[in-house]
Short mmCIF file of C-alpha atoms in Angstrom, two decimals:
data_model
loop_
_atom_site.label_atom_id
_atom_site.label_comp_id
_atom_site.label_asym_id
_atom_site.label_seq_id
_atom_site.Cartn_x
_atom_site.Cartn_y
_atom_site.Cartn_z
CA UNK A 1029 104.04 114.65 126.35
CA UNK A 1030 106.28 113.67 129.26
CA UNK A 1031 105.69 110.57 131.29
CA UNK A 1032 104.34 111.03 134.78
CA UNK A 1033 107.15 111.71 137.27
CA UNK A 1034 107.81 108.49 139.23
CA UNK A 1035 107.41 108.35 142.99
CA UNK A 1036 110.95 109.06 144.32
CA UNK A 1037 110.57 106.45 147.05
CA UNK A 1038 109.56 103.75 144.54
CA UNK A 1039 112.41 104.70 142.20
CA UNK A 1040 114.92 104.69 145.06
CA UNK A 1041 113.79 101.23 146.17
CA UNK A 1042 114.32 99.83 142.69
CA UNK A 1043 117.72 101.50 142.30
CA UNK A 1044 118.92 100.04 145.60
CA UNK A 1045 117.83 96.59 144.47
CA UNK A 1046 119.38 96.77 141.00
CA UNK A 1047 122.39 99.11 141.16
CA UNK A 1048 124.86 96.71 142.80
CA UNK A 1049 123.32 93.48 141.56
CA UNK A 1050 126.05 91.15 140.19
CA UNK A 1051 125.12 89.57 136.87
CA UNK A 1052 126.29 85.99 136.25
CA UNK A 1053 129.03 84.94 133.85
CA UNK A 1054 128.75 81.64 131.93
CA UNK A 1055 131.11 79.18 133.60
CA UNK A 1056 132.23 77.85 130.21
CA UNK A 1057 133.71 81.25 129.35
CA UNK A 1058 135.26 81.99 132.73
CA UNK A 1059 138.57 80.19 132.27
CA UNK A 1060 139.12 81.45 128.72
CA UNK A 1061 138.53 85.05 129.79
CA UNK A 1062 140.68 84.64 132.91
CA UNK A 1063 143.62 83.47 130.77
CA UNK A 1064 143.13 86.35 128.32
CA UNK A 1065 143.11 88.96 131.10
CA UNK A 1066 146.32 87.49 132.50
CA UNK A 1067 148.13 87.40 129.14
CA UNK A 1068 150.16 90.61 128.74
CA UNK A 1069 150.84 89.78 125.09
CA UNK A 1070 147.23 90.37 124.12
CA UNK A 1071 146.10 93.82 123.07
CA UNK A 1072 143.19 95.61 124.70
CA UNK A 1073 141.35 95.41 121.38
CA UNK A 1074 141.70 91.60 121.36
CA UNK A 1075 140.42 91.35 124.92
CA UNK A 1076 137.52 93.70 124.23
CA UNK A 1077 136.56 91.60 121.19
CA UNK A 1078 136.62 88.49 123.37
CA UNK A 1079 134.48 90.12 126.05
CA UNK A 1080 131.68 90.99 123.64
CA UNK A 1081 130.80 87.28 123.87
CA UNK A 1082 130.31 87.80 127.62
CA UNK A 1083 128.13 90.92 127.84
CA UNK A 1084 127.52 90.71 131.60
CA UNK A 1085 131.26 90.90 132.36
CA UNK A 1086 131.74 93.64 129.75
CA UNK A 1087 129.01 95.66 131.49
CA UNK A 1088 130.60 95.11 134.90
CA UNK A 1089 133.97 96.38 133.61
CA UNK A 1090 132.41 99.49 132.06
CA UNK A 1091 130.47 100.24 135.24
CA UNK A 1092 133.53 99.78 137.44
CA UNK A 1093 135.73 101.97 135.24
CA UNK A 1094 133.14 104.76 135.28
CA UNK A 1095 132.88 104.74 139.09
CA UNK A 1096 136.33 106.32 139.35
CA UNK A 1097 136.56 109.99 140.22
CA UNK A 1098 138.55 110.71 137.05
CA UNK A 1099 135.62 109.36 135.01
CA UNK A 1100 133.05 111.75 136.48
CA UNK A 1101 133.44 114.29 133.70
CA UNK A 1102 134.64 111.89 131.01
CA UNK A 1103 133.07 108.43 131.33
CA UNK A 1104 134.38 105.62 129.14
CA UNK A 1105 132.25 105.18 126.01
CA UNK A 1106 133.73 101.84 124.93
CA UNK A 1107 135.06 98.68 126.54
CA UNK A 1108 138.58 99.24 125.22
CA UNK A 1109 138.77 102.61 127.00
CA UNK A 1110 137.26 101.07 130.15
CA UNK A 1111 139.88 98.30 130.17
CA UNK A 1112 142.65 100.85 129.72
CA UNK A 1113 141.45 102.87 132.70
CA UNK A 1114 140.62 99.95 134.96
CA UNK A 1115 143.67 97.82 134.21
CA UNK A 1116 143.72 94.10 133.49
CA UNK A 1117 144.51 93.13 137.09
CA UNK A 1118 141.42 94.86 138.45
CA UNK A 1119 139.36 93.49 135.58
CA UNK A 1120 140.53 89.99 136.53
CA UNK A 1121 139.58 90.62 140.15
CA UNK A 1122 136.15 91.76 139.01
CA UNK A 1123 135.71 88.55 137.01
CA UNK A 1124 136.49 86.44 140.08
CA UNK A 1125 133.84 88.27 142.14
CA UNK A 1126 131.02 87.67 139.66
CA UNK A 1127 128.91 84.52 140.06
CA UNK A 1128 129.72 81.68 137.66
CA UNK A 1129 126.75 79.77 136.28
CA UNK A 1130 126.79 76.93 133.72
CA UNK A 1131 125.38 78.21 130.45
CA UNK A 1132 122.46 75.78 130.65
CA UNK A 1133 121.51 77.25 134.05
CA UNK A 1134 121.73 80.94 133.14
CA UNK A 1135 118.50 82.76 134.08
CA UNK A 1136 116.20 82.29 131.06
CA UNK A 1137 114.92 85.88 131.05
CA UNK A 1138 118.49 87.21 131.11
CA UNK A 1139 119.49 84.83 128.32
CA UNK A 1140 116.62 85.99 126.11
CA UNK A 1141 117.41 89.66 126.74
CA UNK A 1142 121.06 89.06 125.83
CA UNK A 1143 119.97 87.52 122.51
CA UNK A 1144 118.00 90.71 121.77
CA UNK A 1145 120.93 92.94 122.75
CA UNK A 1146 123.38 91.00 120.61
CA UNK A 1147 120.94 91.10 117.69
CA UNK A 1148 120.76 94.89 118.14
CA UNK A 1149 124.55 95.07 118.15
CA UNK A 1150 124.63 93.16 114.84
CA UNK A 1151 122.05 95.52 113.32
CA UNK A 1152 124.01 98.57 114.50
CA UNK A 1153 127.27 97.24 113.10
CA UNK A 1154 125.79 96.44 109.70
CA UNK A 1155 123.62 99.52 109.27
CA UNK A 1156 125.70 102.28 110.84
CA UNK A 1157 129.25 101.35 111.87
CA UNK A 1158 130.68 101.44 108.34
CA UNK A 1159 128.99 104.75 107.53
CA UNK A 1160 130.22 106.28 110.81
CA UNK A 1161 133.57 104.50 110.99
CA UNK A 1162 135.17 106.92 113.45
CA UNK A 1163 132.35 106.28 115.92
CA UNK A 1164 132.11 102.53 115.46
CA UNK A 1165 133.11 101.71 119.06
CA UNK A 1166 130.49 104.04 120.54
CA UNK A 1167 127.88 102.52 118.22
CA UNK A 1168 129.05 98.96 118.91
CA UNK A 1169 129.04 99.10 122.71
CA UNK A 1170 126.17 101.55 123.06
CA UNK A 1171 123.88 99.27 121.05
CA UNK A 1172 124.85 96.32 123.26
CA UNK A 1173 124.41 98.08 126.60
CA UNK A 1174 121.30 100.24 126.11
CA UNK A 1175 119.07 97.39 127.35
CA UNK A 1176 121.42 96.48 130.22
CA UNK A 1177 119.10 97.93 132.91
CA UNK A 1178 116.63 95.27 131.77
CA UNK A 1179 119.30 92.60 132.23
CA UNK A 1180 119.46 93.51 135.91
CA UNK A 1181 115.67 93.51 136.22
CA UNK A 1182 115.55 90.13 134.47
CA UNK A 1183 117.93 88.66 137.06
CA UNK A 1184 116.35 90.32 140.11
CA UNK A 1185 112.70 89.85 139.14
CA UNK A 1186 112.30 87.56 136.13
CA UNK A 1187 108.67 87.03 137.13
CA UNK A 1188 107.88 90.70 136.47
CA UNK A 1189 109.46 90.63 133.01
CA UNK A 1190 107.47 87.50 132.13
CA UNK A 1191 104.24 89.05 133.45
CA UNK A 1192 104.90 92.21 131.41
CA UNK A 1193 105.38 90.07 128.32
CA UNK A 1194 102.19 88.10 128.95
CA UNK A 1195 99.99 91.08 129.75
CA UNK A 1196 101.29 93.51 127.11
CA UNK A 1197 102.23 91.29 124.17
CA UNK A 1198 99.72 88.46 124.61
CA UNK A 1199 96.74 90.08 126.33
CA UNK A 1200 97.19 93.48 124.67
CA UNK A 1201 96.84 95.53 127.85
CA UNK A 1202 98.13 99.15 127.90
CA UNK A 1203 101.85 99.30 128.69
CA UNK A 1204 101.53 102.18 131.15
CA UNK A 1205 98.83 100.41 133.14
CA UNK A 1206 100.77 97.13 133.35
CA UNK A 1207 104.03 98.78 134.37
CA UNK A 1208 102.35 100.82 137.08
CA UNK A 1209 100.83 97.65 138.52
CA UNK A 1210 104.00 95.56 138.32
CA UNK A 1211 106.70 98.12 139.14
CA UNK A 1212 104.85 100.97 140.79
CA UNK A 1213 106.24 103.26 138.05
CA UNK A 1214 106.96 103.33 134.31
CA UNK A 1215 109.80 101.15 133.05
CA UNK A 1216 111.71 103.66 130.89
CA UNK A 1217 112.35 106.19 133.70
CA UNK A 1218 113.68 103.31 135.82
CA UNK A 1219 116.02 102.20 133.01
CA UNK A 1220 117.27 105.76 132.50
CA UNK A 1221 117.85 106.32 136.23
CA UNK A 1222 119.80 103.06 136.47
CA UNK A 1223 121.87 103.94 133.38
CA UNK A 1224 122.73 107.28 135.00
CA UNK A 1225 123.72 105.58 138.28
CA UNK A 1226 125.97 103.22 136.36
CA UNK A 1227 127.34 106.16 134.37
CA UNK A 1228 126.71 104.41 131.09
CA UNK A 1229 127.63 106.31 127.90
CA UNK A 1230 125.68 109.51 127.23
CA UNK A 1231 124.20 108.07 124.03
CA UNK A 1232 122.40 105.42 126.11
CA UNK A 1233 120.94 107.96 128.52
CA UNK A 1234 119.87 110.19 125.60
CA UNK A 1235 118.11 107.28 123.89
CA UNK A 1236 116.22 106.24 127.01
CA UNK A 1237 115.24 109.84 127.71
CA UNK A 1238 114.01 110.25 124.13
CA UNK A 1239 111.76 107.19 124.35
CA UNK A 1240 110.49 107.98 127.80
CA UNK A 1241 110.10 111.74 127.91
CA UNK A 1242 111.05 113.78 124.85
CA UNK A 1243 108.60 112.64 122.18
CA UNK A 1244 108.09 115.73 120.03
CA UNK A 1245 110.98 115.40 117.57
CA UNK A 1246 110.66 111.62 117.48
CA UNK A 1247 106.97 111.95 116.61
CA UNK A 1248 107.75 114.49 113.88
CA UNK A 1249 110.37 112.21 112.38
CA UNK A 1250 108.05 109.19 112.46
CA UNK A 1251 105.33 111.26 110.77
CA UNK A 1252 107.70 112.41 108.02
CA UNK A 1253 108.99 108.86 107.46
CA UNK A 1254 105.40 107.65 107.06
CA UNK A 1255 104.24 110.57 104.92
CA UNK A 1256 107.05 110.43 102.33
CA UNK A 1257 108.16 107.15 100.80
CA UNK A 1258 111.11 108.24 98.63
CA UNK A 1259 114.50 109.53 99.84
CA UNK A 1260 114.23 112.60 97.58
CA UNK A 1261 110.86 113.67 98.98
CA UNK A 1262 112.08 112.98 102.51
CA UNK A 1263 115.17 115.11 101.99
CA UNK A 1264 113.08 117.96 100.65
CA UNK A 1265 110.93 117.85 103.79
CA UNK A 1266 114.04 117.74 105.99
CA UNK A 1267 115.56 120.71 104.15
CA UNK A 1268 112.43 122.64 105.04
CA UNK A 1269 112.75 121.68 108.74
CA UNK A 1270 116.37 122.31 109.85
CA UNK A 1271 115.62 121.56 113.51
CA UNK A 1272 114.31 118.10 112.70
CA UNK A 1273 117.15 117.48 110.24
CA UNK A 1274 119.79 118.31 112.86
CA UNK A 1275 118.14 116.10 115.43
CA UNK A 1276 117.55 113.16 113.11
CA UNK A 1277 121.15 112.92 111.91
CA UNK A 1278 122.69 112.76 115.39
CA UNK A 1279 124.96 109.70 115.60
CA UNK A 1280 123.54 108.92 119.04
CA UNK A 1281 120.26 107.91 117.39
CA UNK A 1282 121.92 104.87 115.81
CA UNK A 1283 121.87 102.77 118.98
CA UNK A 1284 118.21 103.60 119.61
CA UNK A 1285 117.26 102.65 116.05
CA UNK A 1286 119.17 99.36 116.17
CA UNK A 1287 117.60 98.32 119.48
CA UNK A 1288 114.12 99.39 118.43
CA UNK A 1289 114.43 97.25 115.30
CA UNK A 1290 115.63 94.27 117.35
CA UNK A 1291 112.90 94.67 119.96
CA UNK A 1292 110.14 95.10 117.36
CA UNK A 1293 111.35 92.11 115.33
CA UNK A 1294 111.23 90.02 118.51
CA UNK A 1295 107.42 90.24 118.29
CA UNK A 1296 106.74 90.47 114.53
CA UNK A 1297 108.45 91.44 111.28
CA UNK A 1298 105.25 92.70 109.70
CA UNK A 1299 103.28 94.66 112.27
CA UNK A 1300 102.84 98.42 112.42
CA UNK A 1301 105.38 98.87 115.23
CA UNK A 1302 108.15 97.22 113.19
CA UNK A 1303 107.22 99.21 110.11
CA UNK A 1304 107.45 102.50 112.01
CA UNK A 1305 111.03 101.81 113.08
CA UNK A 1306 112.00 100.51 109.64
CA UNK A 1307 110.67 103.68 108.02
CA UNK A 1308 112.50 105.87 110.54
CA UNK A 1309 115.77 103.97 110.03
CA UNK A 1310 115.40 104.25 106.24
CA UNK A 1311 114.83 107.98 106.71
CA UNK A 1312 117.99 108.25 108.84
CA UNK A 1313 120.05 106.38 106.24
CA UNK A 1314 118.30 108.09 103.29
CA UNK A 1315 117.68 104.81 101.49
CA UNK A 1316 114.46 103.23 100.14
CA UNK A 1317 112.45 101.22 102.66
CA UNK A 1318 112.79 98.03 100.60
CA UNK A 1319 116.60 98.27 100.66
CA UNK A 1320 116.59 98.85 104.40
CA UNK A 1321 114.36 95.82 104.99
CA UNK A 1322 116.66 93.59 102.94
CA UNK A 1323 119.65 94.71 105.01
CA UNK A 1324 117.82 94.24 108.31
CA UNK A 1325 116.72 90.72 107.36
CA UNK A 1326 120.24 89.76 106.25
CA UNK A 1327 121.73 91.12 109.48
CA UNK A 1328 119.17 89.19 111.53
CA UNK A 1329 120.22 86.01 109.76
CA UNK A 1330 123.90 86.77 110.48
CA UNK A 1331 123.06 87.37 114.13
CA UNK A 1332 121.22 84.05 114.35
CA UNK A 1333 124.12 82.16 112.78
CA UNK A 1334 126.49 83.72 115.31
CA UNK A 1335 124.41 83.76 118.49
CA UNK A 1336 121.46 81.39 118.09
CA UNK A 1337 120.74 79.27 121.16
CA UNK A 1338 118.05 76.56 121.01
CA UNK A 1339 116.78 77.63 124.44
CA UNK A 1340 115.94 81.15 123.28
CA UNK A 1341 113.93 82.79 120.52
CA UNK A 1342 115.68 84.61 117.70
CA UNK A 1343 113.49 86.65 115.32
CA UNK A 1344 115.41 85.38 112.30
CA UNK A 1345 113.43 82.17 112.76
CA UNK A 1346 110.23 84.06 111.89
CA UNK A 1347 111.58 85.21 108.51
CA UNK A 1348 110.33 81.85 107.23
CA UNK A 1349 106.81 82.44 108.57
CA UNK A 1350 103.88 84.16 106.82
CA UNK A 1351 104.60 87.89 106.81
CA UNK A 1352 101.87 88.98 109.23
CA UNK A 1353 102.74 86.31 111.81
CA UNK A 1354 103.41 87.34 115.38
CA UNK A 1355 105.34 85.44 118.00
CA UNK A 1356 102.57 86.23 120.48
CA UNK A 1357 99.15 86.76 118.94
CA UNK A 1358 97.30 89.37 120.94
CA UNK A 1359 94.08 88.03 122.45
CA UNK A 1360 91.72 90.96 122.18
CA UNK A 1361 88.57 91.23 124.29
CA UNK A 1362 85.16 91.29 122.66
CA UNK A 1363 84.09 94.70 121.36
CA UNK A 1364 81.62 95.25 124.20
CA UNK A 1365 84.49 94.96 126.68
CA UNK A 1366 86.67 97.53 124.96
CA UNK A 1367 86.43 100.92 126.58
CA UNK A 1368 87.47 104.01 124.66
CA UNK A 1369 90.69 105.50 126.00
CA UNK A 1370 90.35 109.18 126.84
CA UNK A 1371 93.68 109.97 125.17
CA UNK A 1372 92.61 108.30 121.93
CA UNK A 1373 89.19 109.96 122.01
CA UNK A 1374 90.66 113.43 122.46
CA UNK A 1375 93.22 112.86 119.73
CA UNK A 1376 90.49 111.54 117.41
CA UNK A 1377 88.34 114.64 118.04
CA UNK A 1378 91.32 116.89 117.34
CA UNK A 1379 92.05 115.15 114.03
CA UNK A 1380 88.41 115.30 112.93
CA UNK A 1381 88.32 119.00 113.74
CA UNK A 1382 91.46 119.45 111.65
CA UNK A 1383 89.81 117.65 108.74
CA UNK A 1384 86.75 119.92 108.98
CA UNK A 1385 88.64 123.21 109.15
CA UNK A 1386 87.77 125.73 106.47
CA UNK A 1387 89.60 126.72 104.43
CA UNK A 1388 91.49 123.44 104.20
CA UNK A 1389 94.67 123.54 106.33
CA UNK A 1390 96.43 120.95 104.19
CA UNK A 1391 99.19 122.01 101.83
CA UNK A 1392 98.89 118.85 99.77
CA UNK A 1393 96.76 115.74 99.50
CA UNK A 1394 99.29 113.52 101.28
CA UNK A 1395 99.03 115.62 104.44
CA UNK A 1396 95.26 115.21 104.36
CA UNK A 1397 95.61 111.45 103.91
CA UNK A 1398 98.06 111.18 106.82
CA UNK A 1399 95.54 112.85 109.12
CA UNK A 1400 92.70 110.72 107.75
CA UNK A 1401 94.59 107.44 108.23
CA UNK A 1402 95.53 108.33 111.79
CA UNK A 1403 91.93 109.26 112.60
CA UNK A 1404 90.66 105.93 111.26
CA UNK A 1405 93.22 104.00 113.33
CA UNK A 1406 92.18 105.86 116.48
CA UNK A 1407 88.62 104.57 116.04
CA UNK A 1408 89.92 101.17 117.15
CA UNK A 1409 90.98 99.74 113.78
CA UNK A 1410 94.28 97.88 113.50
CA UNK A 1411 94.48 97.72 109.71
CA UNK A 1412 93.28 99.99 106.99
CA UNK A 1413 93.91 101.55 103.60
CA UNK A 1414 92.87 104.74 101.83
CA UNK A 1415 92.70 104.11 98.08
CA UNK A 1416 92.33 106.88 95.49
CA UNK A 1417 90.55 106.34 92.19
CA UNK A 1418 92.21 107.37 88.94
CA UNK A 1419 90.43 109.65 86.45
CA UNK A 1420 88.89 106.74 84.57
CA UNK A 1421 87.96 104.99 87.85
CA UNK A 1422 89.60 101.86 86.50
CA UNK A 1423 92.21 101.59 89.26
CA UNK A 1424 92.13 102.13 93.02
CA UNK A 1425 95.61 102.77 94.44
CA UNK A 1426 96.41 102.79 98.18
CA UNK A 1427 98.02 106.12 99.04
CA UNK A 1428 98.03 105.57 102.78
CA UNK A 1429 97.75 102.37 104.80
CA UNK A 1430 98.43 101.15 108.31
CA UNK A 1431 98.86 97.72 109.83
CA UNK A 1432 99.27 95.97 106.47
CA UNK A 1433 102.17 93.70 105.60
CA UNK A 1434 104.86 95.56 103.60
CA UNK A 1435 104.18 93.41 100.55
CA UNK A 1436 100.60 94.70 100.28
CA UNK A 1437 100.74 98.18 101.83
CA UNK A 1438 100.79 99.68 98.30
CA UNK A 1439 97.61 97.78 97.44
CA UNK A 1440 96.28 98.34 93.91
CA UNK A 1441 92.85 97.11 92.81
CA UNK A 1442 91.56 96.86 89.23
CA UNK A 1443 87.91 97.93 89.25
CA UNK A 1444 87.11 96.59 85.77
CA UNK A 1445 87.24 93.01 87.06
CA UNK A 1446 85.15 93.62 90.19
CA UNK A 1447 81.41 94.25 90.10
CA UNK A 1448 81.51 95.19 93.80
CA UNK A 1449 84.16 97.89 93.32
CA UNK A 1450 82.32 99.32 90.32
CA UNK A 1451 79.17 99.54 92.44
CA UNK A 1452 81.05 101.37 95.23
CA UNK A 1453 82.45 103.82 92.68
CA UNK A 1454 79.07 104.75 91.20
CA UNK A 1455 78.22 106.93 94.22
CA UNK A 1456 79.36 107.20 97.87
CA UNK A 1457 78.28 104.03 99.65
CA UNK A 1458 79.03 101.86 102.68
CA UNK A 1459 79.38 98.11 103.05
CA UNK A 1460 79.97 96.19 106.28
CA UNK A 1461 81.01 92.58 105.87
CA UNK A 1462 80.28 90.05 108.62
CA UNK A 1463 80.27 86.24 108.77
CA UNK A 1464 76.51 86.46 108.09
CA UNK A 1465 76.82 88.15 104.68
CA UNK A 1466 80.38 87.20 103.73
CA UNK A 1467 79.19 84.26 101.63
CA UNK A 1468 77.14 86.66 99.51
CA UNK A 1469 80.09 88.97 98.81
CA UNK A 1470 83.17 86.76 98.94
CA UNK A 1471 82.97 85.80 95.28
CA UNK A 1472 82.91 89.45 94.15
CA UNK A 1473 85.63 90.69 96.53
CA UNK A 1474 88.93 91.22 94.67
CA UNK A 1475 91.49 88.56 95.53
CA UNK A 1476 94.13 91.17 96.32
CA UNK A 1477 91.80 92.80 98.82
CA UNK A 1478 91.12 89.49 100.58
CA UNK A 1479 94.86 88.81 100.65
CA UNK A 1480 95.70 92.23 102.12
CA UNK A 1481 92.95 92.15 104.78
CA UNK A 1482 92.00 88.52 105.41
CA UNK A 1483 88.91 89.00 107.56
CA UNK A 1484 85.21 88.24 107.85
CA UNK A 1485 84.68 91.56 109.63
CA UNK A 1486 85.42 94.42 107.24
CA UNK A 1487 84.18 97.95 106.60
CA UNK A 1488 84.32 99.55 103.13
CA UNK A 1489 83.13 103.07 102.37
CA UNK A 1490 83.48 105.09 99.17
CA UNK A 1491 83.81 108.86 99.52
CA UNK A 1492 83.43 111.85 97.24
CA UNK A 1493 80.50 113.79 95.87
CA UNK A 1494 77.27 112.65 94.21
CA UNK A 1495 78.95 113.33 90.86
CA UNK A 1496 82.19 111.47 91.45
CA UNK A 1497 83.70 109.02 93.95
CA UNK A 1498 87.29 109.92 94.83
CA UNK A 1499 88.33 107.44 97.49
CA UNK A 1500 87.65 104.03 99.01
CA UNK A 1501 88.36 103.53 102.73
CA UNK A 1502 88.81 99.98 104.04
CA UNK A 1503 89.41 99.02 107.68
CA UNK A 1504 89.21 96.07 110.05
CA UNK A 1505 90.25 94.99 113.54
CA UNK A 1506 92.66 92.15 112.68
CA UNK A 1507 89.73 89.84 112.02
CA UNK A 1508 87.93 90.65 115.28
CA UNK A 1509 84.24 91.65 115.27
CA UNK A 1510 83.53 95.35 114.77
CA UNK A 1511 81.33 96.74 117.52
CA UNK A 1512 78.68 99.41 117.11
CA UNK A 1513 80.94 102.02 118.73
CA UNK A 1514 83.78 101.37 116.27
CA UNK A 1515 81.39 101.31 113.31
CA UNK A 1516 79.80 104.62 114.31
CA UNK A 1517 83.22 106.23 114.83
CA UNK A 1518 84.31 104.92 111.41
CA UNK A 1519 81.25 106.46 109.75
CA UNK A 1520 81.74 109.81 111.48
CA UNK A 1521 85.42 109.86 110.52
CA UNK A 1522 84.60 109.06 106.90
CA UNK A 1523 82.13 111.95 106.84
CA UNK A 1524 84.91 114.26 108.06
CA UNK A 1525 87.33 112.90 105.45
CA UNK A 1526 84.73 113.37 102.71
CA UNK A 1527 84.11 116.99 103.73
CA UNK A 1528 87.85 117.58 103.91
CA UNK A 1529 88.36 116.18 100.41
CA UNK A 1530 85.62 118.40 99.02
CA UNK A 1531 87.08 121.50 100.70
CA UNK A 1532 90.60 120.65 99.57
CA UNK A 1533 89.51 120.26 95.96
CA UNK A 1534 87.29 123.34 96.15
CA UNK A 1535 90.19 125.48 97.43
CA UNK A 1536 92.15 124.52 94.33
CA UNK A 1537 89.37 125.22 91.89
#
């Protein structure tokens, strides 16, 4: 679904404020860059490499080169091409016109955004540039500059960026609502419009448009990456969907993936948002998720060694923290204060109707589980797992999960050592844990379950038929109390899942 079209007057006001805004250059780098631009013995490649340590000047050079009439139909995609077109003399003049600021006095919001952009550039270089060697410059500079509209906003209105961070990441308010209040419009359309005014590379504009407006293929790819965990199964699904396969493998997607990983890691390495982008990147590269995560962590460490600044946060620091840690822990309101969002309610109803369709619309059990997991999450639950019982009911294996740390998302529970699990597997049953009764049940809860979902507010429900339990559903709200509305929605969803399981099995004899 497309974002609401911004008010043209509001958009125009922002563009006028940001389009010509000069971004500061660290004074400590000014003289070194000035000498390099005046040295005719240095190659353009050498100068471009030097300028990647001064992203604000590099952006100014690219923007200036792409203003020229000759660049209208063929804008420069890399800094080396921009330098060639602009000439070193004009580049030197541009440097002299930009404000010089001691590094210690650089605007803090800009400094933090530059750390994120340089981290993204490191991720792009390590994950994609070697595989797509002929396009390495487009990948390199595109990954650095895709967030550049935010650099300008961070200089012009750092207060708005900080308020966005506080209200979205800390208070957990809806992004659309916060942006409308702070900016008078959504942020992504503003970034895309500014990128178009600056005539930034097409890959950047495509990426911003994809995030802000064209969600269908992105959503399909994210669904596939979540539904299939092995490269072989993923490739089989892609072979059956040529349109998605063609879209997914576009080189332009590399800069979006790299920046999405860097932005998600800035908040948490283990939350659902980060896992979505890791899965999608693993799908793009056709490698196992575990291999992708190892590469991403190693590249983050390299980025920190190269660009770490004690004044700013680098997500590599959090690699030493517990896996589910977040830089900003969301402070959620009490359940009574949480109002159901119409969009979530409608989507939840649609998914429940899909589960209840007869005959079963699902081609395989994994498709059913995908729909079931999404429906549970839309009830207001942040973490959950759907575990299937084996034939002997001795093992419960998570086949779908959401919100869990990667180390436990494939949760496996041995029922033989747990009286509670054996009781839940005798016949369909429901258990709601609260601080009031937790002491009674804590001793019989499997340790792995308590490790995967550390919480005193937990819902467990076994599903199947009177003759045989097939599945255990577990969900919580990141340790927050579960209100009556969420509990009722959970129960209704589980009833739909149970009916769907029975129909699915019945269709197959």
